[in-house]
Amino acid sequence: MITRLLQTAAAIGGAVLAMLLVPTAAWAEKRVALVVGNAAYQTVPQLPNPGRDASAVAKMFRDAGFDTVETQLNVGNLEFKRSIRRFEAIADQADIAVVYYAGHGLEISGTNYLIPVDARLATDRDAEDEAIPLERLVSSADGARRLRLIILDACRDNPFVTSMRRERKVATNRAVLAGLGKVEPTSTDTLIAYAAKAGSTADDGSGEHSPFTTAVLKNLTVPGLDVRLAFGRVRDEVLKVTGNRQEPFVYGSLGGGNISLVPAPAQRQEAPAIDVKADYDLVQKIGSKRAWEVFLGTHPTGFYSDLARAQIEAINADAAKTQLASLPQPPAQSRETPSKEALEWDRIKDTADVAALQRFIKRFADSPLSITAQQRVDLLNQAAREREEQARAAREAGLKAAEEARQLAEARKAELAAQKKREDDERRAREAEAVEKAKVAAAEAAAARKREEDERRAKALEAEQRARAAEAERKAAEAKAKAEQAERDRQAAEVAAQKAAAEKQARAAEDAARAKVAEAERKAAEEKRKAEAEAAAAKAVAEKQAKDAEEARKKAELAAAREAACKSEQDRLEAITAKGSDGTGLEDLKAFAKSVTCDRLGGVVVAALDTFKAETAKRAAAQPNSPELIRSAQVELIRIGCLTGKVDGSLTPATSAALSRYMKIGGQPTENVKVTTGLVTELGKHASRVCPIECKAGETLKGDTCVAEEKKAPAVAAKPKSDDDDAPARRKQQATRPAERARPVAQEVVAPRAKQTAVARPSIVSGGGGGGHSAMTGVGF
């Protein structure tokens, strides 16, 4: 135990030395910060808190002793970029670089943007010119040597999302999202802290600061607190304040060791009084001087240290007295010749052989020197015991040190195993995410190929329809040319006929020519109508095919969206069912059932709801004093004769009294008896009555019925008569009153039963008693 205390004291001394050395090195680190707060937006409503948040965070960093704190409030696009460029040069010479941004941010096609106050985002294409990519802000701190921390309070409900037009062609309709998406840092020793989980929005708050910034101001610069633990506290406080609506999240990882923004104080703090008292009680059990010295080395001042010094003084005083008493008294000088025992004593007085001293004591038992010899033996035995105790303490200390080393090795092994498991889990998560992304990319590529094929077919069909229309126009032109040529031929024939024939013939030829022209015109008009009809039909067919292709494309997109929604809802359902019906499982499933939109999941959700309800009802029924257990207990109590009431599933006074009566008969406690599954099982094991029938005073138990005791009639002294003496009179009476002969018999039979009915009381088993039930005899009514 003393060795253990010495080791503890050495460890404490080493820890104190480390505390004195570490802060000096920590304070020598260069720490820089960039704080940006955008609130006065020019094209959307202003935000109330980012300006105050940024100012408070900047003051926090200055109070924490940061070497450089650059603050930018309500910056436009150009000034924002210039601030990032200046901070990059500052961070290259720093050990710790922190960037804080409060304002609007959004995600477009997987890229996160921070929005300056002068941004004009009319369409999603404007983001690349009007907004700042988050990656640029993150990379500005890459030059820091020990820690790069990015804090983003930019997940607010963004008004730009609703007013921005979507002009980019994207695979899904969620290309523009309010808030920021998940970003894994590409550099080591980098943390990115979001005010809300990726894809969700954060509250701006109604107080002086947002809930996230309020928690950051409280926990981030606690001296000696690891930055990861600090953000753990931030998360817990924000969840509590927002009623679990907002959950901050941190991405990235750091190496081993404690990394804090503000080092631990160099001045040693006093231990709590309860810890000092516990150490004092432990050392008091040991009681050695060395143990008290170790205690004073650990706790040099205070009430218990004064008590420890008094204990050391008492030990020193006792040691001095023991040393003086243990010294052997020299024998008195004698002028006579030394005796035999004196000579023998001179020979062995300085020996360490206990056996030789014991032989001297046995040989010269009456000599005064035997007392000195016995004292010598006692001192040698005490010294041997002390050596043995020291050896045993050393062995115990060695065993304990070995055990501690073994436990430390096992703890280290377990820690390495846990770390390996975490790494494997992270690796598997990354692989699963990569597979999922590959599936999504493949689906998007397939959809794009299908759209391209549909567009190609529509274009080919349109080109074919145009060719048909051109052919129809060409045929119409040819018909028109033929008609014109016919007209020219007719005119030439008319001229020839005028020259060659007479006036009559000329008129006849003219009539014939006119008929031919009308026929030609009729044929030309008919050809034109046919051509126009064919062109209109071809155009209608082309338009119908294009419309069918567009509808098919829309149906494919709608089916893909529905399938994606069904898959997402199915993943949520699997997560809820995997969680089980315990806790909020049933409520979560009910909420999911109200919001589910996938038709094929309807039956699965209904079945899961039935299962969760059955499990919840089963757990409720198994709880102590549940109506189901009370009803089962009442049935068993009535069966074994301990309860006379009705079965209603309530823990009525009669049921409690019956339970107490049963427990008392079994020799068990009767106070606060609870109806449990075990108690009902125990009641069901009894095959016969357990509680005896109790009768009132003046009643006796006959079978299973309490009957009033009958009072004996007083004896009447009369002279006995023989049957021969009464025979004549009896025959005369029977002859004269024949109607009365059967009356005594009836009275003997009926009267006792009537009396028994009047005085009898139902037994416990009968279920009778008071309260509106008529009295009955017998058992089982």
Short mmCIF file of C-alpha atoms in Angstrom, two decimals, residues 241-638:
data_model
loop_
_atom_site.label_atom_id
_atom_site.label_comp_id
_atom_site.label_asym_id
_atom_site.label_seq_id
_atom_site.Cartn_x
_atom_site.Cartn_y
_atom_site.Cartn_z
CA VAL A 241 -33.50 24.66 -26.82
CA THR A 242 -35.18 23.83 -30.16
CA GLY A 243 -37.13 20.82 -28.93
CA ASN A 244 -35.04 18.42 -31.08
CA ARG A 245 -35.97 20.30 -34.27
CA GLN A 246 -32.39 21.43 -35.00
CA GLU A 247 -29.35 19.15 -34.67
CA PRO A 248 -25.89 20.67 -35.27
CA PHE A 249 -23.43 18.40 -37.02
CA VAL A 250 -19.64 18.26 -37.36
CA TYR A 251 -17.83 16.74 -40.35
CA GLY A 252 -14.14 15.83 -40.51
CA SER A 253 -11.73 14.27 -38.02
CA LEU A 254 -8.75 15.12 -35.84
CA GLY A 255 -5.82 13.09 -34.59
CA GLY A 256 -5.21 11.92 -31.02
CA GLY A 257 -4.57 14.18 -28.08
CA ASN A 258 -6.45 17.12 -26.65
CA ILE A 259 -6.96 20.02 -29.09
CA SER A 260 -8.56 23.08 -27.52
CA LEU A 261 -8.86 26.66 -28.74
CA VAL A 262 -7.87 27.96 -25.27
CA PRO A 263 -5.23 26.04 -23.24
CA ALA A 264 -5.90 24.83 -19.71
CA PRO A 265 -4.88 27.23 -16.89
CA ALA A 266 -1.33 26.80 -15.57
CA GLN A 267 -2.30 27.54 -11.95
CA ARG A 268 -3.23 24.43 -10.02
CA GLN A 269 -6.79 24.24 -8.70
CA GLU A 270 -7.65 23.04 -5.21
CA ALA A 271 -9.17 19.57 -5.08
CA PRO A 272 -12.75 19.27 -3.77
CA ALA A 273 -13.02 18.78 -0.01
CA ILE A 274 -14.79 15.44 -0.42
CA ASP A 275 -11.84 14.09 -2.43
CA VAL A 276 -9.33 15.32 0.18
CA LYS A 277 -11.32 13.64 2.97
CA ALA A 278 -11.42 10.36 1.04
CA ASP A 279 -7.62 10.45 0.67
CA TYR A 280 -7.25 11.24 4.39
CA ASP A 281 -9.44 8.28 5.38
CA LEU A 282 -7.41 5.94 3.16
CA VAL A 283 -4.05 7.05 4.62
CA GLN A 284 -5.46 6.89 8.15
CA LYS A 285 -6.17 3.18 7.62
CA ILE A 286 -2.52 2.64 6.71
CA GLY A 287 -1.22 4.81 9.56
CA SER A 288 2.47 4.83 8.56
CA LYS A 289 4.68 7.87 8.54
CA ARG A 290 5.54 7.49 4.87
CA ALA A 291 1.83 7.38 3.93
CA TRP A 292 1.17 10.64 5.80
CA GLU A 293 4.15 12.25 4.04
CA VAL A 294 2.71 11.25 0.64
CA PHE A 295 -0.65 12.76 1.67
CA LEU A 296 1.05 16.07 2.55
CA GLY A 297 2.84 16.03 -0.79
CA THR A 298 -0.53 15.73 -2.56
CA HIS A 299 -2.48 18.14 -0.28
CA PRO A 300 0.04 20.53 1.29
CA THR A 301 -2.49 22.97 2.72
CA GLY A 302 -5.84 22.86 4.40
CA PHE A 303 -7.57 21.41 7.45
CA TYR A 304 -6.73 17.78 6.66
CA SER A 305 -3.06 18.61 5.99
CA ASP A 306 -2.78 19.97 9.56
CA LEU A 307 -4.31 16.76 10.88
CA ALA A 308 -1.78 14.77 8.85
CA ARG A 309 1.14 16.72 10.38
CA ALA A 310 -0.21 15.99 13.85
CA GLN A 311 -0.35 12.27 12.96
CA ILE A 312 3.33 12.35 11.90
CA GLU A 313 4.33 14.03 15.18
CA ALA A 314 2.47 11.37 17.16
CA ILE A 315 4.17 8.60 15.20
CA ASN A 316 7.59 10.16 15.86
CA ALA A 317 6.88 10.40 19.59
CA ASP A 318 5.74 6.77 19.80
CA ALA A 319 8.82 5.62 17.90
CA ALA A 320 11.13 7.42 20.35
CA LYS A 321 9.42 5.85 23.36
CA THR A 322 9.53 2.37 21.81
CA GLN A 323 13.24 2.71 21.01
CA LEU A 324 14.12 3.72 24.58
CA ALA A 325 12.05 0.93 26.09
CA SER A 326 13.57 -1.70 23.81
CA LEU A 327 17.14 -0.99 24.92
CA PRO A 328 18.35 -3.76 27.35
CA GLN A 329 19.28 -2.59 30.82
CA PRO A 330 22.91 -3.38 31.70
CA PRO A 331 23.29 -5.71 34.70
CA ALA A 332 24.45 -4.28 37.97
CA GLN A 333 28.23 -4.37 38.52
CA SER A 334 29.29 -7.03 40.92
CA ARG A 335 32.55 -7.27 42.69
CA GLU A 336 32.19 -11.04 42.83
CA THR A 337 33.53 -13.45 40.23
CA PRO A 338 31.23 -13.65 37.18
CA SER A 339 28.73 -16.49 37.43
CA LYS A 340 28.16 -19.19 34.89
CA GLU A 341 25.05 -17.52 33.48
CA ALA A 342 26.90 -14.21 33.14
CA LEU A 343 29.61 -15.87 31.12
CA GLU A 344 27.04 -17.61 28.94
CA TRP A 345 25.17 -14.30 28.43
CA ASP A 346 28.36 -12.49 27.42
CA ARG A 347 28.78 -15.15 24.75
CA ILE A 348 25.28 -14.86 23.21
CA LYS A 349 24.08 -11.36 24.05
CA ASP A 350 24.85 -10.00 20.57
CA THR A 351 23.61 -13.01 18.62
CA ALA A 352 20.63 -13.03 16.27
CA ASP A 353 19.94 -16.72 16.88
CA VAL A 354 16.53 -16.87 18.53
CA ALA A 355 16.96 -20.57 19.34
CA ALA A 356 20.18 -19.90 21.32
CA LEU A 357 18.48 -17.15 23.31
CA GLN A 358 15.49 -19.40 24.04
CA ARG A 359 17.86 -22.16 25.28
CA PHE A 360 19.50 -19.60 27.59
CA ILE A 361 16.08 -18.57 28.97
CA LYS A 362 15.13 -22.19 29.55
CA ARG A 363 18.46 -23.00 31.21
CA PHE A 364 18.56 -19.93 33.48
CA ALA A 365 14.88 -19.28 34.01
CA ASP A 366 15.40 -17.73 37.45
CA SER A 367 18.21 -15.44 36.38
CA PRO A 368 17.52 -11.72 35.81
CA LEU A 369 19.39 -12.08 32.53
CA SER A 370 16.56 -14.28 31.22
CA ILE A 371 14.32 -11.18 31.14
CA THR A 372 16.91 -9.36 29.01
CA ALA A 373 17.21 -12.40 26.79
CA GLN A 374 13.41 -12.53 26.36
CA GLN A 375 13.41 -8.86 25.38
CA ARG A 376 16.10 -9.64 22.86
CA VAL A 377 13.98 -12.48 21.45
CA ASP A 378 10.94 -10.20 21.22
CA LEU A 379 12.96 -7.55 19.33
CA LEU A 380 14.30 -10.15 16.90
CA ASN A 381 10.80 -11.57 16.31
CA GLN A 382 9.40 -8.09 15.77
CA ALA A 383 12.17 -7.29 13.29
CA ALA A 384 11.45 -10.56 11.46
CA ARG A 385 7.76 -9.74 11.30
CA GLU A 386 8.51 -6.26 9.98
CA ARG A 387 10.77 -7.70 7.27
CA GLU A 388 8.07 -10.19 6.36
CA GLU A 389 5.45 -7.42 6.22
CA GLN A 390 7.72 -5.33 4.00
CA ALA A 391 8.37 -8.30 1.71
CA ARG A 392 4.65 -9.05 1.56
CA ALA A 393 3.84 -5.38 0.83
CA ALA A 394 6.47 -5.40 -1.92
CA ARG A 395 4.97 -8.56 -3.41
CA GLU A 396 1.46 -7.10 -3.25
CA ALA A 397 2.68 -3.87 -4.84
CA GLY A 398 4.35 -5.85 -7.61
CA LEU A 399 1.24 -7.93 -8.22
CA LYS A 400 -0.94 -4.82 -8.21
CA ALA A 401 1.40 -3.05 -10.61
CA ALA A 402 1.34 -6.09 -12.90
CA GLU A 403 -2.46 -6.18 -12.71
CA GLU A 404 -2.66 -2.47 -13.51
CA ALA A 405 -0.29 -2.96 -16.43
CA ARG A 406 -2.43 -5.86 -17.66
CA GLN A 407 -5.60 -3.80 -17.33
CA LEU A 408 -3.92 -0.89 -19.11
CA ALA A 409 -2.84 -3.22 -21.92
CA GLU A 410 -6.36 -4.65 -22.18
CA ALA A 411 -7.84 -1.15 -22.20
CA ARG A 412 -5.39 -0.14 -24.92
CA LYS A 413 -6.22 -3.30 -26.86
CA ALA A 414 -9.94 -2.59 -26.51
CA GLU A 415 -9.40 1.00 -27.59
CA LEU A 416 -7.45 -0.14 -30.65
CA ALA A 417 -10.18 -2.68 -31.45
CA ALA A 418 -12.86 0.01 -31.07
CA GLN A 419 -10.86 2.36 -33.27
CA LYS A 420 -10.44 -0.36 -35.89
CA LYS A 421 -14.18 -1.06 -35.73
CA ARG A 422 -14.93 2.63 -36.18
CA GLU A 423 -12.57 2.77 -39.15
CA ASP A 424 -14.16 -0.35 -40.64
CA ASP A 425 -17.64 1.10 -40.11
CA GLU A 426 -16.60 4.37 -41.73
CA ARG A 427 -14.99 2.49 -44.61
CA ARG A 428 -18.09 0.37 -45.12
CA ALA A 429 -20.27 3.47 -44.93
CA ARG A 430 -18.12 5.16 -47.58
CA GLU A 431 -18.25 2.08 -49.79
CA ALA A 432 -22.03 1.85 -49.38
CA GLU A 433 -22.34 5.55 -50.19
CA ALA A 434 -20.12 5.09 -53.26
CA VAL A 435 -22.24 2.14 -54.41
CA GLU A 436 -25.43 4.16 -53.88
CA LYS A 437 -23.97 7.09 -55.79
CA ALA A 438 -22.93 4.74 -58.60
CA LYS A 439 -26.47 3.34 -58.74
CA VAL A 440 -27.94 6.85 -58.86
CA ALA A 441 -25.45 7.86 -61.56
CA ALA A 442 -26.28 4.74 -63.59
CA ALA A 443 -30.00 5.46 -63.27
CA GLU A 444 -29.46 9.07 -64.31
CA ALA A 445 -27.33 7.97 -67.29
CA ALA A 446 -29.98 5.44 -68.35
CA ALA A 447 -32.69 8.09 -68.11
CA ALA A 448 -30.53 10.53 -70.12
CA ARG A 449 -29.91 7.90 -72.80
CA LYS A 450 -33.63 7.16 -72.99
CA ARG A 451 -34.45 10.85 -73.33
CA GLU A 452 -31.83 11.23 -76.07
CA GLU A 453 -33.25 8.22 -77.93
CA ASP A 454 -36.78 9.60 -77.66
CA GLU A 455 -35.62 13.01 -78.93
CA ARG A 456 -33.75 11.37 -81.81
CA ARG A 457 -36.83 9.39 -82.81
CA ALA A 458 -39.03 12.50 -82.60
CA LYS A 459 -36.59 14.45 -84.77
CA ALA A 460 -36.46 11.63 -87.34
CA LEU A 461 -40.24 11.47 -87.45
CA GLU A 462 -40.45 15.23 -87.84
CA ALA A 463 -37.93 15.13 -90.71
CA GLU A 464 -39.92 12.39 -92.43
CA GLN A 465 -43.12 14.42 -92.13
CA ARG A 466 -41.37 17.45 -93.59
CA ALA A 467 -40.15 15.35 -96.54
CA ARG A 468 -43.69 14.14 -97.20
CA ALA A 469 -44.99 17.69 -97.09
CA ALA A 470 -42.27 18.80 -99.57
CA GLU A 471 -43.18 15.96 -101.91
CA ALA A 472 -46.84 16.99 -101.81
CA GLU A 473 -45.89 20.59 -102.60
CA ARG A 474 -43.71 19.39 -105.52
CA LYS A 475 -46.60 17.39 -106.98
CA ALA A 476 -48.91 20.41 -106.68
CA ALA A 477 -46.34 22.56 -108.54
CA GLU A 478 -46.10 19.98 -111.31
CA ALA A 479 -49.89 19.92 -111.65
CA LYS A 480 -49.96 23.69 -111.87
CA ALA A 481 -47.23 23.68 -114.54
CA LYS A 482 -49.20 21.12 -116.57
CA ALA A 483 -52.28 23.30 -116.33
CA GLU A 484 -50.35 26.34 -117.55
CA GLN A 485 -48.89 24.35 -120.46
CA ALA A 486 -52.39 23.16 -121.35
CA GLU A 487 -53.53 26.76 -121.34
CA ARG A 488 -50.74 27.73 -123.71
CA ASP A 489 -51.58 24.83 -126.01
CA ARG A 490 -55.24 25.81 -126.00
CA GLN A 491 -54.37 29.39 -126.97
CA ALA A 492 -52.17 28.18 -129.87
CA ALA A 493 -54.92 25.88 -131.09
CA GLU A 494 -57.42 28.69 -130.92
CA VAL A 495 -55.18 30.91 -133.04
CA ALA A 496 -54.72 28.16 -135.62
CA ALA A 497 -58.46 27.46 -135.68
CA GLN A 498 -59.26 31.15 -136.22
CA LYS A 499 -56.95 31.20 -139.21
CA ALA A 500 -58.09 27.91 -140.74
CA ALA A 501 -61.80 27.80 -140.00
CA ALA A 502 -64.72 29.98 -140.39
CA GLU A 503 -66.37 32.09 -137.77
CA LYS A 504 -68.68 29.24 -136.76
CA GLN A 505 -65.86 26.86 -136.45
CA ALA A 506 -63.99 29.52 -134.50
CA ARG A 507 -66.89 29.80 -132.06
CA ALA A 508 -67.10 26.04 -131.79
CA ALA A 509 -63.36 25.84 -131.20
CA GLU A 510 -63.59 28.58 -128.66
CA ASP A 511 -66.32 26.70 -126.81
CA ALA A 512 -64.28 23.53 -126.94
CA ALA A 513 -61.19 25.40 -125.69
CA ARG A 514 -63.17 26.90 -122.84
CA ALA A 515 -64.43 23.44 -121.89
CA LYS A 516 -60.90 22.14 -121.93
CA VAL A 517 -59.68 25.06 -119.74
CA ALA A 518 -62.45 24.44 -117.22
CA GLU A 519 -61.60 20.74 -117.18
CA ALA A 520 -57.90 21.55 -116.71
CA GLU A 521 -58.68 24.04 -113.96
CA ARG A 522 -60.93 21.48 -112.30
CA LYS A 523 -58.22 18.84 -112.41
CA ALA A 524 -55.57 21.29 -111.15
CA ALA A 525 -57.82 22.32 -108.22
CA GLU A 526 -58.48 18.65 -107.40
CA GLU A 527 -54.73 17.87 -107.41
CA LYS A 528 -54.07 20.88 -105.19
CA ARG A 529 -56.74 19.81 -102.70
CA LYS A 530 -55.27 16.30 -102.57
CA ALA A 531 -51.79 17.66 -101.98
CA GLU A 532 -52.99 19.98 -99.24
CA ALA A 533 -54.95 17.12 -97.57
CA GLU A 534 -51.90 14.84 -97.66
CA ALA A 535 -49.70 17.59 -96.16
CA ALA A 536 -52.24 18.27 -93.37
CA ALA A 537 -52.51 14.55 -92.60
CA ALA A 538 -48.72 14.18 -92.48
CA LYS A 539 -48.44 17.21 -90.19
CA ALA A 540 -51.15 15.83 -87.86
CA VAL A 541 -49.39 12.46 -87.69
CA ALA A 542 -46.07 14.18 -86.87
CA GLU A 543 -47.66 16.30 -84.17
CA LYS A 544 -49.39 13.25 -82.63
CA GLN A 545 -46.16 11.25 -82.59
CA ALA A 546 -44.28 14.17 -80.99
CA LYS A 547 -47.04 14.54 -78.39
CA ASP A 548 -46.95 10.79 -77.66
CA ALA A 549 -43.17 10.94 -77.26
CA GLU A 550 -43.44 13.89 -74.83
CA GLU A 551 -46.11 12.12 -72.80
CA ALA A 552 -43.98 8.98 -72.66
CA ARG A 553 -41.02 11.02 -71.46
CA LYS A 554 -43.10 12.71 -68.75
CA LYS A 555 -44.53 9.37 -67.64
CA ALA A 556 -41.02 7.93 -67.41
CA GLU A 557 -39.83 10.89 -65.32
CA LEU A 558 -42.93 10.66 -63.08
CA ALA A 559 -42.42 6.90 -62.63
CA ALA A 560 -38.76 7.45 -61.76
CA ALA A 561 -39.68 10.16 -59.22
CA ARG A 562 -42.36 7.92 -57.69
CA GLU A 563 -39.92 5.01 -57.50
CA ALA A 564 -37.33 7.24 -55.78
CA ALA A 565 -39.98 8.45 -53.32
CA CYS A 566 -41.08 4.85 -52.66
CA LYS A 567 -37.48 3.81 -52.03
CA SER A 568 -36.93 6.70 -49.62
CA GLU A 569 -40.16 5.92 -47.77
CA GLN A 570 -39.30 2.22 -47.69
CA ASP A 571 -35.88 3.07 -46.13
CA ARG A 572 -37.66 5.18 -43.49
CA LEU A 573 -40.11 2.35 -42.80
CA GLU A 574 -37.27 -0.17 -42.44
CA ALA A 575 -35.48 2.18 -40.02
CA ILE A 576 -38.64 2.56 -37.91
CA THR A 577 -39.37 -1.17 -37.88
CA ALA A 578 -35.73 -1.92 -37.03
CA LYS A 579 -36.01 0.45 -34.08
CA GLY A 580 -39.03 -1.51 -32.81
CA SER A 581 -42.14 -0.46 -30.95
CA ASP A 582 -40.28 0.53 -27.78
CA GLY A 583 -40.07 4.21 -26.83
CA THR A 584 -41.43 6.42 -29.62
CA GLY A 585 -41.51 3.60 -32.18
CA LEU A 586 -45.33 3.39 -32.38
CA GLU A 587 -45.75 7.20 -32.60
CA ASP A 588 -43.04 7.40 -35.28
CA LEU A 589 -44.80 4.69 -37.29
CA LYS A 590 -48.18 6.47 -36.95
CA ALA A 591 -46.63 9.73 -38.15
CA PHE A 592 -45.03 7.88 -41.07
CA ALA A 593 -48.37 6.22 -41.94
CA LYS A 594 -49.99 9.67 -42.22
CA SER A 595 -47.28 10.98 -44.53
CA VAL A 596 -46.63 7.91 -46.73
CA THR A 597 -47.38 8.44 -50.43
CA CYS A 598 -46.18 5.15 -51.96
CA ASP A 599 -49.20 2.93 -52.75
CA ARG A 600 -47.39 -0.40 -52.51
CA LEU A 601 -46.27 0.37 -48.95
CA GLY A 602 -49.84 0.81 -47.66
CA GLY A 603 -50.39 -2.82 -46.70
CA VAL A 604 -46.90 -3.09 -45.18
CA VAL A 605 -47.48 0.01 -43.05
CA VAL A 606 -50.86 -1.30 -41.85
CA ALA A 607 -49.33 -4.65 -40.93
CA ALA A 608 -46.44 -2.95 -39.12
CA LEU A 609 -48.92 -0.74 -37.22
CA ASP A 610 -50.89 -3.81 -36.15
CA THR A 611 -47.69 -5.52 -35.00
CA PHE A 612 -46.49 -2.44 -33.06
CA LYS A 613 -49.92 -2.02 -31.43
CA ALA A 614 -50.01 -5.68 -30.45
CA GLU A 615 -46.51 -5.48 -28.97
CA THR A 616 -47.39 -2.28 -27.08
CA ALA A 617 -50.63 -3.83 -25.76
CA LYS A 618 -48.73 -6.96 -24.74
CA ARG A 619 -46.16 -4.93 -22.81
CA ALA A 620 -48.93 -2.88 -21.18
CA ALA A 621 -50.76 -6.08 -20.19
CA ALA A 622 -47.58 -7.46 -18.60
CA GLN A 623 -47.12 -4.37 -16.41
CA PRO A 624 -47.89 -4.80 -12.68
CA ASN A 625 -51.53 -4.01 -11.71
CA SER A 626 -52.65 -3.93 -15.33
CA PRO A 627 -56.42 -4.57 -15.85
CA GLU A 628 -55.67 -7.87 -17.62
CA LEU A 629 -53.50 -9.18 -14.77
CA ILE A 630 -56.04 -7.98 -12.14
CA ARG A 631 -58.89 -9.71 -14.00
CA SER A 632 -56.92 -12.99 -14.16
CA ALA A 633 -56.02 -12.70 -10.46
CA GLN A 634 -59.69 -12.09 -9.52
CA VAL A 635 -60.75 -15.24 -11.39
CA GLU A 636 -58.11 -17.31 -9.58
CA LEU A 637 -58.91 -15.75 -6.17
CA ILE A 638 -62.58 -16.63 -6.58
#
